[in-house]
Tab-separated table of C-alpha atoms and ligand atoms in Angstrom:
chain	number	residue	atom	x	y	z
A	1	MET	CA	68.406	266.662	-202.037
A	2	ILE	CA	65.001	267.284	-203.281
A	3	PHE	CA	62.621	264.643	-204.762
A	4	LYS	CA	59.357	265.226	-206.738
A	5	GLY	CA	56.786	262.450	-206.938
A	6	ASN	CA	53.676	260.826	-205.589
A	7	PHE	CA	54.543	259.860	-202.034
A	8	LEU	CA	52.469	257.252	-199.975
A	9	TYR	CA	53.135	256.472	-196.351
A	10	THR	CA	51.300	255.338	-193.087
A	11	PRO	CA	52.067	257.719	-190.311
A	12	ALA	CA	49.832	255.436	-188.012
A	13	LEU	CA	48.072	252.161	-188.115
A	14	GLY	CA	45.015	252.760	-190.331
A	15	GLU	CA	46.313	256.014	-191.755
A	16	LEU	CA	47.594	256.578	-195.274
A	17	THR	CA	49.000	259.903	-196.307
A	18	VAL	CA	49.076	260.484	-200.134
A	19	ARG	CA	51.077	263.517	-201.379
A	20	GLU	CA	50.585	263.838	-205.213
A	21	GLY	CA	53.127	265.533	-207.072
A	22	GLU	CA	54.810	267.192	-203.967
A	23	TYR	CA	58.437	268.006	-203.232
A	24	LEU	CA	60.311	266.217	-200.352
A	25	VAL	CA	63.438	267.904	-199.079
A	26	VAL	CA	65.921	265.314	-197.602
A	27	GLU	CA	68.667	266.691	-195.549
A	28	GLY	CA	71.693	264.206	-195.288
A	29	GLU	CA	69.997	260.970	-194.461
A	30	LYS	CA	66.676	262.355	-193.112
A	31	CYS	CA	63.348	263.654	-194.504
A	32	ALA	CA	62.994	267.339	-193.605
A	33	GLY	CA	59.545	268.166	-195.252
A	34	PHE	CA	57.102	268.181	-197.923
A	35	TYR	CA	56.120	271.138	-200.114
A	36	ARG	CA	53.288	271.688	-202.763
A	37	ALA	CA	55.467	274.381	-204.271
A	38	LEU	CA	59.116	274.647	-203.918
A	39	PRO	CA	60.088	277.520	-201.384
A	40	GLN	CA	62.345	280.378	-202.652
A	41	GLU	CA	65.186	279.093	-200.521
A	42	TYR	CA	65.379	275.907	-202.733
A	43	ALA	CA	65.074	277.683	-206.092
A	44	GLY	CA	67.796	276.675	-208.572
A	45	GLN	CA	68.643	273.522	-206.629
A	46	PRO	CA	68.470	270.201	-208.629
A	47	VAL	CA	65.172	268.360	-208.282
A	48	THR	CA	65.070	264.579	-208.893
A	49	ASP	CA	61.597	264.085	-210.581
A	50	PHE	CA	60.032	260.745	-210.368
A	51	GLY	CA	57.126	261.628	-212.542
A	52	ARG	CA	54.040	259.500	-212.381
A	53	ALA	CA	55.837	256.743	-210.232
A	54	LEU	CA	55.034	256.062	-206.558
A	55	VAL	CA	57.508	256.767	-203.735
A	56	LEU	CA	56.975	254.275	-200.968
A	57	PRO	CA	58.947	253.608	-197.608
A	58	ALA	CA	61.159	250.637	-198.336
A	59	PHE	CA	60.001	247.454	-196.530
A	60	CYS	CA	61.188	246.012	-193.311
A	61	ASP	CA	61.149	242.443	-192.518
A	62	LEU	CA	61.564	241.375	-188.970
A	63	HIS	CA	61.603	237.674	-189.387
A	64	LEU	CA	63.276	235.531	-192.095
A	65	HIS	CA	65.866	232.956	-192.239
A	66	ALA	CA	68.766	233.882	-194.542
A	67	PRO	CA	70.042	230.408	-195.136
A	68	GLN	CA	66.612	229.096	-195.905
A	69	MET	CA	66.306	231.460	-199.169
A	70	VAL	CA	67.660	228.551	-201.098
A	71	ASN	CA	64.652	226.438	-199.928
A	72	ARG	CA	61.738	228.755	-200.972
A	73	GLY	CA	58.799	226.586	-201.842
A	74	VAL	CA	60.073	223.320	-200.825
A	75	GLY	CA	58.552	220.693	-198.651
A	76	TYR	CA	55.160	222.122	-197.614
A	77	ASP	CA	53.479	218.820	-197.661
A	78	GLN	CA	54.759	218.625	-193.984
A	79	GLU	CA	53.900	220.613	-190.953
A	80	LEU	CA	56.557	222.450	-188.972
A	81	LEU	CA	58.411	219.767	-187.009
A	82	PRO	CA	58.994	217.216	-189.834
A	83	TRP	CA	59.437	220.059	-192.236
A	84	LEU	CA	62.435	221.193	-190.154
A	85	GLU	CA	64.008	217.758	-189.859
A	86	THR	CA	63.325	216.804	-193.425
A	87	TYR	CA	64.031	220.094	-195.378
A	88	THR	CA	65.466	222.807	-193.289
A	89	PHE	CA	68.121	221.241	-190.928
A	90	PRO	CA	69.909	219.522	-193.928
A	91	VAL	CA	70.213	222.731	-195.960
A	92	GLU	CA	71.332	224.661	-192.811
A	93	ALA	CA	74.121	222.213	-192.344
A	94	ARG	CA	75.531	223.090	-195.717
A	95	TYR	CA	76.668	226.499	-194.282
A	96	GLY	CA	79.367	224.806	-192.448
A	97	ASP	CA	80.989	225.125	-195.883
A	98	THR	CA	82.157	228.797	-196.112
A	99	ASP	CA	82.206	228.795	-199.994
A	100	PHE	CA	78.802	227.500	-200.085
A	101	ALA	CA	77.823	230.211	-197.510
A	102	GLU	CA	79.462	232.942	-199.418
A	103	ALA	CA	77.565	232.237	-202.727
A	104	ALA	CA	74.158	231.720	-200.889
A	105	TRP	CA	74.471	234.979	-198.863
A	106	LYS	CA	75.081	236.932	-202.104
A	107	ARG	CA	72.287	235.621	-203.817
A	108	PHE	CA	70.185	236.205	-200.400
A	109	LEU	CA	71.256	239.691	-200.248
A	110	ASN	CA	70.673	240.471	-204.178
A	111	ARG	CA	67.166	239.139	-203.526
A	112	MET	CA	66.427	241.215	-200.439
A	113	TRP	CA	67.614	244.438	-202.483
A	114	ALA	CA	65.604	243.334	-205.665
A	115	ASN	CA	62.377	242.990	-203.379
A	116	GLY	CA	62.966	246.403	-201.736
A	117	THR	CA	63.612	245.004	-198.224
A	118	LEU	CA	66.338	247.310	-197.175
A	119	ARG	CA	66.166	246.576	-193.442
A	120	PHE	CA	65.585	243.186	-191.863
A	121	SER	CA	66.120	240.920	-188.880
A	122	ALA	CA	67.501	237.503	-189.787
A	123	PHE	CA	68.494	234.223	-188.552
A	124	ALA	CA	71.891	232.880	-189.943
A	125	THR	CA	72.781	229.252	-189.027
A	126	ILE	CA	74.800	227.940	-185.964
A	127	HIS	CA	78.091	228.547	-187.781
A	128	LYS	CA	80.072	231.386	-186.526
A	129	GLU	CA	82.156	232.007	-189.688
A	130	ALA	CA	78.952	231.855	-191.944
A	131	ALA	CA	77.022	234.099	-189.686
A	132	TRP	CA	80.067	236.713	-189.604
A	133	ARG	CA	80.244	236.682	-193.353
A	134	LEU	CA	76.606	237.427	-193.677
A	135	MET	CA	76.857	240.324	-191.229
A	136	GLU	CA	79.676	241.779	-193.179
A	137	LEU	CA	78.251	241.197	-196.791
A	138	THR	CA	74.880	242.840	-195.491
A	139	GLU	CA	76.918	245.892	-194.541
A	140	GLN	CA	78.919	245.855	-197.836
A	141	ALA	CA	75.711	245.717	-199.629
A	142	GLY	CA	74.373	248.972	-197.981
A	143	LEU	CA	71.530	247.187	-196.316
A	144	SER	CA	70.819	247.369	-192.421
A	145	ALA	CA	70.027	244.540	-190.380
A	146	LEU	CA	69.844	242.685	-187.187
A	147	ILE	CA	71.573	239.391	-187.516
A	148	GLY	CA	72.246	236.474	-185.187
A	149	LYS	CA	73.903	233.083	-185.305
A	150	VAL	CA	71.265	230.386	-184.426
A	151	ASN	CA	71.740	228.753	-180.989
A	152	MET	CA	70.879	225.234	-180.825
A	153	ASP	CA	72.162	222.675	-178.451
A	154	ARG	CA	69.289	219.982	-178.251
A	155	ASN	CA	66.927	218.112	-180.347
A	156	ALA	CA	69.099	218.713	-183.498
A	157	PRO	CA	70.860	216.505	-185.989
A	158	ASP	CA	74.477	215.921	-184.929
A	159	SER	CA	75.737	218.262	-187.740
A	160	LEU	CA	73.687	221.342	-186.079
A	161	ARG	CA	73.921	220.551	-182.392
A	162	GLU	CA	76.375	222.709	-180.623
A	163	ASP	CA	78.145	222.359	-177.209
A	164	THR	CA	76.463	224.895	-174.914
A	165	ASP	CA	79.564	226.614	-173.730
A	166	ALA	CA	80.881	226.889	-177.377
A	167	SER	CA	77.593	228.309	-178.483
A	168	LEU	CA	77.827	231.004	-175.889
A	169	ALA	CA	81.364	231.750	-176.476
A	170	ASP	CA	80.799	232.059	-180.343
A	171	THR	CA	77.826	234.319	-179.703
A	172	GLU	CA	79.817	236.588	-177.592
A	173	GLU	CA	82.656	236.700	-180.131
A	174	LEU	CA	80.185	237.881	-182.745
A	175	ILE	CA	78.494	240.608	-180.441
A	176	CYS	CA	81.934	241.951	-179.842
A	177	ARG	CA	83.253	241.856	-183.345
A	178	SER	CA	80.107	243.329	-184.931
A	179	ARG	CA	80.283	246.278	-182.424
A	180	ALA	CA	83.766	246.897	-183.276
A	181	GLU	CA	83.640	246.568	-187.034
A	182	LEU	CA	80.203	247.098	-188.330
A	183	LYS	CA	77.999	250.253	-188.352
A	184	HIS	CA	74.669	249.334	-189.882
A	185	VAL	CA	74.454	245.663	-189.033
A	186	GLU	CA	73.956	244.703	-185.310
A	187	TYR	CA	73.772	241.284	-183.353
A	188	ILE	CA	70.638	239.931	-182.273
A	189	LEU	CA	70.340	237.087	-179.858
A	190	THR	CA	68.800	234.002	-181.785
A	191	PRO	CA	67.804	231.010	-179.939
A	192	ARG	CA	66.115	228.926	-182.491
A	193	PHE	CA	63.124	227.979	-180.387
A	194	VAL	CA	62.511	226.461	-176.858
A	195	PRO	CA	62.907	222.777	-178.174
A	196	SER	CA	66.425	223.531	-179.666
A	197	THR	CA	67.840	225.323	-176.745
A	198	THR	CA	68.422	223.770	-173.281
A	199	ALA	CA	67.562	225.690	-170.076
A	200	ARG	CA	71.331	226.289	-169.423
A	201	LEU	CA	71.790	227.950	-173.068
A	202	MET	CA	68.682	230.080	-172.587
A	203	ASP	CA	69.781	231.291	-169.250
A	204	GLY	CA	73.367	232.017	-170.719
A	205	LEU	CA	71.918	233.827	-173.591
A	206	GLY	CA	69.576	235.846	-171.249
A	207	ARG	CA	72.694	237.006	-169.396
A	208	LEU	CA	74.523	238.073	-172.690
A	209	GLY	CA	71.387	240.025	-173.409
A	210	GLU	CA	71.576	241.841	-170.059
A	211	ARG	CA	75.346	242.354	-170.258
A	212	TYR	CA	75.368	243.881	-173.855
A	213	GLY	CA	71.891	245.276	-174.030
A	214	LEU	CA	70.776	243.116	-176.915
A	215	PRO	CA	67.612	242.418	-178.884
A	216	VAL	CA	66.317	238.926	-179.105
A	217	GLN	CA	64.670	236.877	-181.836
A	218	SER	CA	62.901	233.627	-181.690
A	219	HIS	CA	59.703	231.609	-182.589
A	220	LEU	CA	56.543	231.372	-180.107
A	221	SER	CA	53.467	229.127	-180.419
A	222	GLU	CA	53.621	228.386	-184.168
A	223	ASN	CA	52.109	224.825	-184.227
A	224	ARG	CA	50.213	222.601	-181.831
A	225	SER	CA	52.596	219.777	-181.841
A	226	GLU	CA	55.386	222.201	-180.990
A	227	ILE	CA	53.465	223.744	-178.158
A	228	ALA	CA	52.631	220.315	-176.521
A	229	TRP	CA	56.440	219.425	-176.868
A	230	VAL	CA	57.484	222.552	-174.962
A	231	GLY	CA	55.002	221.808	-172.250
A	232	GLN	CA	56.604	218.272	-171.991
A	233	LEU	CA	60.145	219.808	-171.958
A	234	HIS	CA	59.393	222.443	-169.309
A	235	PRO	CA	56.862	221.456	-166.830
A	236	GLU	CA	58.394	223.916	-164.375
A	237	CYS	CA	56.904	226.920	-166.553
A	238	ALA	CA	53.425	227.697	-166.789
A	239	SER	CA	53.294	228.334	-170.581
A	240	TYR	CA	55.547	228.597	-173.629
A	241	THR	CA	55.778	232.404	-173.263
A	242	GLU	CA	56.852	231.972	-169.753
A	243	VAL	CA	59.608	229.696	-170.648
A	244	TYR	CA	61.316	232.545	-172.506
A	245	ARG	CA	60.289	234.993	-169.835
A	246	ASP	CA	61.493	232.706	-166.957
A	247	TYR	CA	64.979	232.281	-168.733
A	248	GLY	CA	65.428	236.190	-169.560
A	249	LEU	CA	64.773	236.077	-173.055
A	250	LEU	CA	61.725	238.494	-173.289
A	251	ARG	CA	63.883	241.546	-173.319
A	252	ARG	CA	61.625	244.592	-172.744
A	253	GLY	CA	60.834	246.559	-175.951
A	254	CYS	CA	63.524	244.819	-177.960
A	255	THR	CA	62.150	241.280	-178.564
A	256	ILE	CA	60.697	239.746	-181.700
A	257	MET	CA	58.711	236.617	-181.346
A	258	ALA	CA	57.529	235.019	-184.696
A	259	HIS	CA	54.085	233.482	-185.227
A	260	ALA	CA	52.175	233.693	-181.900
A	261	VAL	CA	49.246	231.691	-183.461
A	262	HIS	CA	48.006	229.889	-180.507
A	263	LEU	CA	48.447	232.087	-177.538
A	264	THR	CA	46.500	232.006	-174.322
A	265	GLY	CA	45.110	235.206	-172.798
A	266	ARG	CA	47.696	234.904	-169.913
A	267	GLU	CA	50.591	234.824	-172.546
A	268	GLU	CA	49.033	237.818	-174.406
A	269	ALA	CA	49.261	239.865	-171.204
A	270	ILE	CA	52.863	238.982	-170.516
A	271	LEU	CA	53.856	239.935	-174.139
A	272	ARG	CA	51.920	243.064	-173.910
A	273	GLU	CA	53.545	243.946	-170.747
A	274	GLU	CA	56.957	243.193	-172.041
A	275	GLY	CA	56.507	245.079	-175.302
A	276	VAL	CA	57.366	242.017	-177.345
A	277	THR	CA	56.789	242.417	-181.221
A	278	LEU	CA	54.862	239.636	-182.610
A	279	ALA	CA	55.829	238.874	-186.198
A	280	HIS	CA	52.854	237.686	-188.166
A	281	CYS	CA	53.850	235.419	-190.941
A	282	ALA	CA	50.523	234.597	-192.852
A	283	GLN	CA	52.169	232.911	-195.801
A	284	SER	CA	54.202	230.589	-193.633
A	285	ASN	CA	51.406	229.820	-191.472
A	286	THR	CA	49.243	228.857	-194.383
A	287	ASN	CA	52.223	226.767	-196.174
A	288	LEU	CA	52.945	224.707	-192.879
A	289	SER	CA	49.260	224.491	-191.888
A	290	SER	CA	50.289	226.211	-188.518
A	291	GLY	CA	46.828	227.949	-187.996
A	292	VAL	CA	45.641	231.458	-188.343
A	293	MET	CA	47.005	234.068	-186.057
A	294	PRO	CA	44.220	236.462	-184.541
A	295	LEU	CA	46.010	239.598	-185.809
A	296	ARG	CA	43.096	242.002	-185.543
A	297	ARG	CA	42.510	240.747	-181.962
A	298	SER	CA	46.152	241.142	-180.986
A	299	LEU	CA	46.306	244.734	-182.223
A	300	SER	CA	43.228	245.838	-180.644
A	301	GLU	CA	44.518	244.424	-177.199
A	302	GLY	CA	47.590	246.646	-177.642
A	303	LEU	CA	50.162	243.894	-178.666
A	304	ARG	CA	52.800	245.149	-180.989
A	305	CYS	CA	52.745	243.388	-184.159
A	306	CYS	CA	54.348	243.368	-187.781
A	307	VAL	CA	54.216	241.451	-190.892
A	308	ALA	CA	57.180	239.262	-191.722
A	309	SER	CA	58.123	236.735	-194.487
A	310	ASP	CA	59.553	233.851	-192.396
A	311	VAL	CA	61.445	232.561	-195.600
A	312	ALA	CA	61.522	229.739	-196.189
A	313	GLY	CA	58.210	228.878	-194.167
A	314	GLY	CA	57.101	231.664	-196.307
A	315	HIS	CA	57.857	230.848	-200.140
A	316	ALA	CA	58.602	234.657	-201.090
A	317	ALA	CA	60.738	237.137	-199.567
A	318	ALA	CA	58.989	240.102	-201.295
A	319	MET	CA	57.137	241.918	-198.498
A	320	ASN	CA	54.384	243.371	-200.845
A	321	ARG	CA	53.264	239.875	-201.178
A	322	HIS	CA	53.139	239.401	-197.388
A	323	VAL	CA	51.202	242.540	-196.909
A	324	ALA	CA	48.496	241.284	-199.398
A	325	ALA	CA	48.502	237.717	-197.817
A	326	THR	CA	48.065	239.264	-194.351
A	327	VAL	CA	44.863	241.038	-195.513
A	328	GLY	CA	43.606	237.931	-197.371
A	329	LEU	CA	44.182	235.649	-194.250
A	330	SER	CA	42.503	238.389	-192.008
A	331	LYS	CA	39.553	238.228	-194.361
A	332	LEU	CA	39.142	234.486	-193.985
A	333	ARG	CA	39.533	234.716	-190.192
A	334	ALA	CA	36.831	237.435	-190.050
A	335	LEU	CA	34.286	234.961	-191.633
A	336	ASP	CA	34.387	232.844	-188.468
A	337	HIS	CA	35.057	235.668	-186.114
A	338	MET	CA	32.748	238.412	-186.926
A	339	GLU	CA	34.174	240.817	-184.163
A	340	GLU	CA	37.571	240.795	-185.823
A	341	ARG	CA	37.416	243.272	-188.656
A	342	PRO	CA	39.691	242.237	-191.399
A	343	LEU	CA	43.019	244.381	-191.972
A	344	SER	CA	42.932	247.148	-194.604
A	345	LEU	CA	45.757	247.239	-197.083
A	346	PRO	CA	47.134	250.540	-195.454
A	347	GLU	CA	47.040	248.817	-192.105
A	348	ALA	CA	49.036	245.789	-193.475
A	349	LEU	CA	51.535	248.310	-195.249
A	350	TYR	CA	52.083	250.005	-191.893
A	351	LEU	CA	52.959	246.592	-190.362
A	352	ALA	CA	55.751	246.083	-193.104
A	353	THR	CA	57.124	249.696	-192.857
A	354	LYS	CA	56.706	252.053	-189.940
A	355	GLY	CA	55.637	249.327	-187.365
A	356	PRO	CA	58.814	247.301	-187.712
A	357	GLY	CA	60.925	250.337	-188.753
A	358	GLU	CA	60.905	251.249	-184.960
A	359	PHE	CA	63.435	248.512	-184.457
A	360	PHE	CA	65.955	250.706	-186.450
A	361	GLY	CA	65.021	254.123	-184.921
A	362	LYS	CA	63.161	256.567	-187.140
A	363	VAL	CA	62.382	254.426	-190.153
A	364	GLY	CA	59.503	253.455	-192.332
A	365	SER	CA	57.770	256.759	-192.934
A	366	PHE	CA	58.513	260.178	-194.675
A	367	GLU	CA	57.576	262.246	-191.623
A	368	PRO	CA	60.340	264.914	-190.622
A	369	GLY	CA	63.143	263.283	-188.925
A	370	TYR	CA	62.681	260.007	-190.496
A	371	ASP	CA	65.550	258.215	-192.501
A	372	PHE	CA	64.838	258.430	-196.344
A	373	ASP	CA	64.466	254.813	-196.991
A	374	ALA	CA	62.442	254.641	-200.335
A	375	LEU	CA	61.262	252.739	-203.125
A	376	VAL	CA	60.327	254.330	-206.447
A	377	VAL	CA	57.651	252.196	-207.869
A	378	ASP	CA	56.183	252.250	-211.456
A	379	VAL	CA	52.835	250.866	-212.429
A	380	ASP	CA	51.882	250.421	-215.884
A	381	GLU	CA	49.092	252.673	-217.151
A	382	LEU	CA	49.054	251.515	-220.708
A	383	ASP	CA	51.229	254.490	-221.800
A	384	GLY	CA	48.547	256.972	-220.197
A	385	ARG	CA	45.523	255.208	-221.675
A	386	LEU	CA	44.307	253.807	-218.221
A	387	PRO	CA	45.438	256.299	-215.645
A	388	ARG	CA	45.373	255.162	-212.097
A	389	THR	CA	45.052	257.077	-208.903
A	390	PRO	CA	48.160	256.793	-206.679
A	391	PHE	CA	46.216	254.573	-204.207
A	392	GLU	CA	45.113	252.303	-207.102
A	393	LYS	CA	48.721	251.991	-208.238
A	394	LEU	CA	49.609	251.008	-204.762
A	395	GLU	CA	47.081	248.402	-204.548
A	396	GLN	CA	48.299	246.789	-207.686
A	397	PHE	CA	51.987	247.015	-206.562
A	398	LEU	CA	51.238	245.385	-203.402
A	399	TYR	CA	49.067	242.536	-204.870
A	400	ASP	CA	51.103	241.878	-208.088
A	401	GLY	CA	54.228	244.049	-208.071
A	402	ASP	CA	57.710	242.654	-208.363
A	403	ASP	CA	61.323	243.890	-208.778
A	404	ARG	CA	60.696	244.777	-212.356
A	405	ASP	CA	58.442	247.502	-210.979
A	406	ILE	CA	60.913	248.910	-208.440
A	407	LEU	CA	62.836	251.566	-210.475
A	408	ALA	CA	65.172	252.683	-207.580
A	409	ARG	CA	65.968	252.110	-203.951
A	410	TYR	CA	67.236	254.642	-201.390
A	411	SER	CA	68.486	253.982	-197.895
A	412	ARG	CA	69.423	256.821	-195.644
A	413	GLY	CA	69.083	259.294	-198.379
A	414	SER	CA	71.493	257.472	-200.659
A	415	LEU	CA	70.809	255.236	-203.821
A	416	VAL	CA	71.480	251.484	-203.172
A	417	GLU	CA	72.767	249.563	-206.258
A	418	LYS	CA	72.492	245.920	-206.743
A	419	PRO	CA	75.095	244.579	-204.335
A	420	PHE	CA	76.528	241.675	-206.043
A	421	THR	CA	77.191	240.289	-209.446
A	422	GLU	CA	75.782	236.796	-209.678
B	1	GUN	N1	60.707	227.050	-185.557
B	1	GUN	C1	62.077	226.657	-185.289
B	1	GUN	N2	62.691	226.828	-186.146
B	1	GUN	C2	62.074	227.382	-187.374
B	1	GUN	C3	62.317	227.636	-188.597
B	1	GUN	O1	63.335	227.500	-189.331
B	1	GUN	N3	61.148	228.041	-189.309
B	1	GUN	C4	59.921	228.273	-188.706
B	1	GUN	N4	58.950	228.632	-189.535
B	1	GUN	N5	59.725	227.854	-187.523
B	1	GUN	C5	60.682	227.444	-186.737
B	2	FE	FE1	60.772	231.307	-188.472
């Protein structure tokens, strides 16, 4: 396939490549190369011309809660722990009803598609049936994902508290079933966070991780009350990070920890050593008054970071909003930390495309060998009366674009249509 358009992508943190009016040859699922003029060997082949539109890598969101999509915007008068109890747990309990889950998952996937997030890592709920259905529907939708059922066997309402052995058995069943039946959706171990999971459950999950070579996702150091609680629950461990490490849940190079707002230097060193990806959730940290993650400092110290939505701590799934929110929050932080330069928009875009795309292989860029996962984005130029440069159009889309501006979505070289009728 040959595409012509204005391609923008970020080959590295802080680098933005703009290829205006160039041709991209896609062979099968992958980008093969750009040309200013089409070489003779491709003459006569059909070209899909996107005109003045932008072509961007599709978004990749490494931290969100699929069951909470229905709760967007609700309950931000509370901080994390009461917010979970009051608003989040009651809605997650509803997914024990498979009809409710089915309807909610279809709405969830339509919204991910609409927002241009074609790859993601999501928490489901504790319910095995609902989690499996989400995995199946995601594959059916043509999206790619890591999905895990939540593990939770303490400090939960009765409706969400699992028996430890049953939690491990259900997890193993989903691991095996997804390996046998799915291609683009994989299992990710999903202990909710330390206060929700007993030592025996964490240890059991760590062993499953070893046995099956699995990635892990959880929450780390989001809120001060949460951190104090973890300290009380685990006096045997030196820090919140070390609870996960000591129970085998910092799996090298394939662990996503959301938030990481209030880490100590010692914790940062461990996370760097283990190659953990820190999912920065600017909107969620604002909504729940959690604090401001020192993103620039973490990046400068060599920690892996990405930008994520944390729906429904975040009130919007649209990753363009999170890119803009990340830049905004980093500017506020820089006012009090002069040595921490704010993030630029291309830097934040990298953290929502190529950075997190690493979890899925060569994804999130248009360099040769990368999967062609793309969004075709239109930005109004008043019928040509207010022409914009491709970079200005990118800025406008990231700050104020929405699904009306996304004309087409491609994953692995193929068009992805709206998954479900509502
Ligand atoms: N920590 C434990 N569970 C959650 C959750 O659902 N959302 C957020 N933001 N933090 C959590
Ligand atoms: Fe979260």
